Every structure is written in structure tokens, then in C-alpha cells.
Amino acid sequence: MRVLVTGGAGYIGSHICLELLEAGHDVTVVDNLANGKREALRRVEALAQRPLELFTADLNHKDDLSAAFSGPRIDAVIHCAGLKAVAESVADPLRYYANNVAGTVTLCEVMRQHGVSRLVFSSSCTVYGDAATVPITEELPPAPVNPYGRTKRMIEQLLTDLQASDPAWDLTLLRYFNPAGAHASGSIGEDPAGVPDNLFAFIAQVAVGRRPELRVFGNDYPTPDGTGVRDYIHVVDLASAHVSALEPAGGPAPRVYNLGTGRGYSVLEVVEAFERASGRKIPYVITERRPGDIARAYADPSRAHAELGWRARRDLHEMCRDAWRWQSQNPDGYPDS
Ligand code: UD1
């Protein structure tokens, strides 16, 4: 298959491109390079020893986007492009709705024009909001609690409406839990702009000496050690789920799958695991809770296993080891390109 990956130059997208190339698929990337890096794709090509095609284009620029569909026939789209910072989405919701929601509308229009009907969408466990029960199954009613989460949920709804309007569409929604780690080579990984919002990226920068200490957002949650519990999933496992999702699977479309390990770890457990994997001390201070944070979230990933034959294989130690390999080999992230 030739697979078009939107956001393919980003953290998750670049790992997906590599898995696709290694599975024998051809890859076309569409990325506006707002957060993605050209260098990440060069390294993907080097690892896979195969080229891919990059179109530097914004999803909201229909003509540029169309150009990416005008070359060799595209068989499927994996749609990862999107903004994902919660606080930014609260401060500037229009940017989030324009980029994430309107961008997806344009993408689907262009797909229809070019007769491409298969789409795998990068959704998030953020659509569940503060779920009352864990583990979280796909049956739980979505209730996102911030604009970012609402854009993800709206896209899921628009894709569900699209599927209902025309059964020729073949749509899959993947709800990611907390992606972490890097490719085992250490040559591609997470390179956030500015101060990292996410735990793993922050810890990795503390370990490598770019930041003095981690702030642990609250230790008074109703969890075993009082710190937040999340389902961290190795980014290579996450990427491989997309390759599985391209194969025809059971259940009527749109198919919805949680992607997690099914196991939760607290912030302090992650700190400890990272110290062990890196041999570095991670100094931390306990601070106030971060507004909007929830106590715990972890997946019931059994549907993805039953229907896609996929499950996460890498554990927390491998996430820490690989995140550390990436960060220690690339202390300042990718070079400017
Ligand atoms: C966050 C977003 C979520 C988004 C996901 C994308 C919030 C509230 N949620 O999820 O919508 O889909 O990122 O990857 O922003 N922590 C610290 N110190 C830090 C950073 C994090 O203690 O410097 C703690 C958090 O309180 C939380 C855990 O680490 O308990 C994980 O945080 P994070 O990596 O930001 O992920 P989420 O909050 O689960």
C-alpha cells in the first residue's frame, strides 16, 4: 500500500512512518513542519534504508494538500497532524478548532475528490475526560474537559457521521493513552518545542541536564503514592498498531480502539524507572496539582487485541531506556534543518 501520513514528521508520526516502511508500505508525508522536523524524516529513511515522499503543506491549504494526492495512488491515510497542548487550547481555542477540526474536514474533502476512502485517525484518551471507572473501555461515554479534547471528540463525531453517510468510507479511530519512549536506535524521538508539557519529555530533559528538576504536580491524589497514574505506551508499540489497523478488521466501521498497555504507573514510579534506566538522579519537588489533571487513567486494550491482533509488547523499563538513549544521543533534540 501507499500510505499518506499527516503529521508524519512529528514524534508519533515519524515512528509510524518507520514502521510502515519496514512493513513494506510506501509512505507519503504531509506536514506543515510547525512542530515536525525534516531531520526526523531523514533519519527514518536512513533507518529503513528506503526513501519516503514529503509534502510540506498545511491541511487547511486545499491546493497544497491536493498536490500530495496527485502523485502515485494513495491507498490509505493515517491522520496524525494536530495541535495537542491543553493549556494552549484553552488560551486560543480558535486555533485548535481551525487546525484540528477544519483541517480534518478539508482532508476528508480532498480524500473524497481523489477516491481515497480509508482513514486511521489519531484520537486520544483525552476524549474520556475524567473517567469515573478504570480500566477505561471504548464503551465509556466520551466527556472531554478542555478545547483540545473537544477537537478530538468532534473529529471522531464528524468521521462517524461521514461513515454513516456513505459505507464506502472505512474509518478507524485510535485512542492513544500516554505515548513514551523512542525508537531503540536512539536516532528518532520526542523533541518538543519550549518547555515540555508531558512527563516523559520533561524527565528526559532533567536527566540530560537541560532542566534542574521535575515538578511533580500533586501527591494528594487517591492513588497508592498520591501522584497521578497513567498508562504509558511505548511509541513503537503505538506505531505498530497503525500498521495493524490498515488491515481489514472485525466490527462495523468506524472502529474504535484504545491503545494502551492496560497498566498504570504513578509519576514517582516513572521517576524511579527512569533513574534506573539512565543511571542519572532525577531531582524533583512536589508542587500544586496542575489544573485539569485527573487522578488516574489506564486502558482496557482488549478490543485492539481481539480485533487487530495487536498488543503492546514493551514495558516501562524499555520506554525509559529508549527515551534515555534518544535524549542522551541528542541532548538538544534534532539539529535545525
Ligand atoms: C496530557 C494532556 C492530554 C493529552 C496528552 C498528550 C493534560 C491535562 N492532559 O495528558 O489531554 O492528550 O497530554 O500527550 O495536559 N506530570 C508531572 N510533572 C510534569 C508533567 C506531568 O507531575 O512536569 C504528571 C501529570 O500530573 C500526570 C502525569 O505526569 O499525572 C502525566 O502527565 P502528561 O505526560 O502531561 O500526560 P497527561 O496529563 O495524561
PDB file of C-alpha atoms in Angstrom, residues 23 28 44 95 107 166-167 177 185 202 210 225-226 228 234 237 276 288 292 302 321:
ATOM      1  CA  ALA A  23       6.371  -3.416   6.835  1.00  0.00           C
ATOM      2  CA  THR A  28       3.911   9.989   1.592  1.00  0.00           C
ATOM      3  CA  VAL A  44      13.576   7.471   9.256  1.00  0.00           C
ATOM      4  CA  ARG A  95      -6.527  27.998  16.519  1.00  0.00           C
ATOM      5  CA  LEU A 107      -8.541  16.395   4.459  1.00  0.00           C
ATOM      6  CA  ASP A 166     -21.523   6.530   2.892  1.00  0.00           C
ATOM      7  CA  PRO A 167     -20.470   2.987   3.828  1.00  0.00           C
ATOM      8  CA  PHE A 177      -3.084   6.642  26.082  1.00  0.00           C
ATOM      9  CA  SER A 185      18.260   3.086  17.813  1.00  0.00           C
ATOM     10  CA  PHE A 202      10.362  16.641  30.942  1.00  0.00           C
ATOM     11  CA  ARG A 210      18.742  20.761  30.408  1.00  0.00           C
ATOM     12  CA  ASP A 225       1.548   7.021  46.339  1.00  0.00           C
ATOM     13  CA  GLY A 226      -0.664  10.089  45.827  1.00  0.00           C
ATOM     14  CA  GLY A 228      -1.114  10.732  39.073  1.00  0.00           C
ATOM     15  CA  HIS A 234       5.978   2.661  24.033  1.00  0.00           C
ATOM     16  CA  ASP A 237       4.122  -0.299  20.010  1.00  0.00           C
ATOM     17  CA  ARG A 276      17.341   3.033  36.939  1.00  0.00           C
ATOM     18  CA  GLU A 288       0.381  22.020  43.465  1.00  0.00           C
ATOM     19  CA  GLY A 292      -7.459  19.934  34.775  1.00  0.00           C
ATOM     20  CA  SER A 302      -8.544  -5.960  24.917  1.00  0.00           C
ATOM     21  CA  ARG A 321      15.822   3.035  28.308  1.00  0.00           C
TER      22      ARG A 321
END
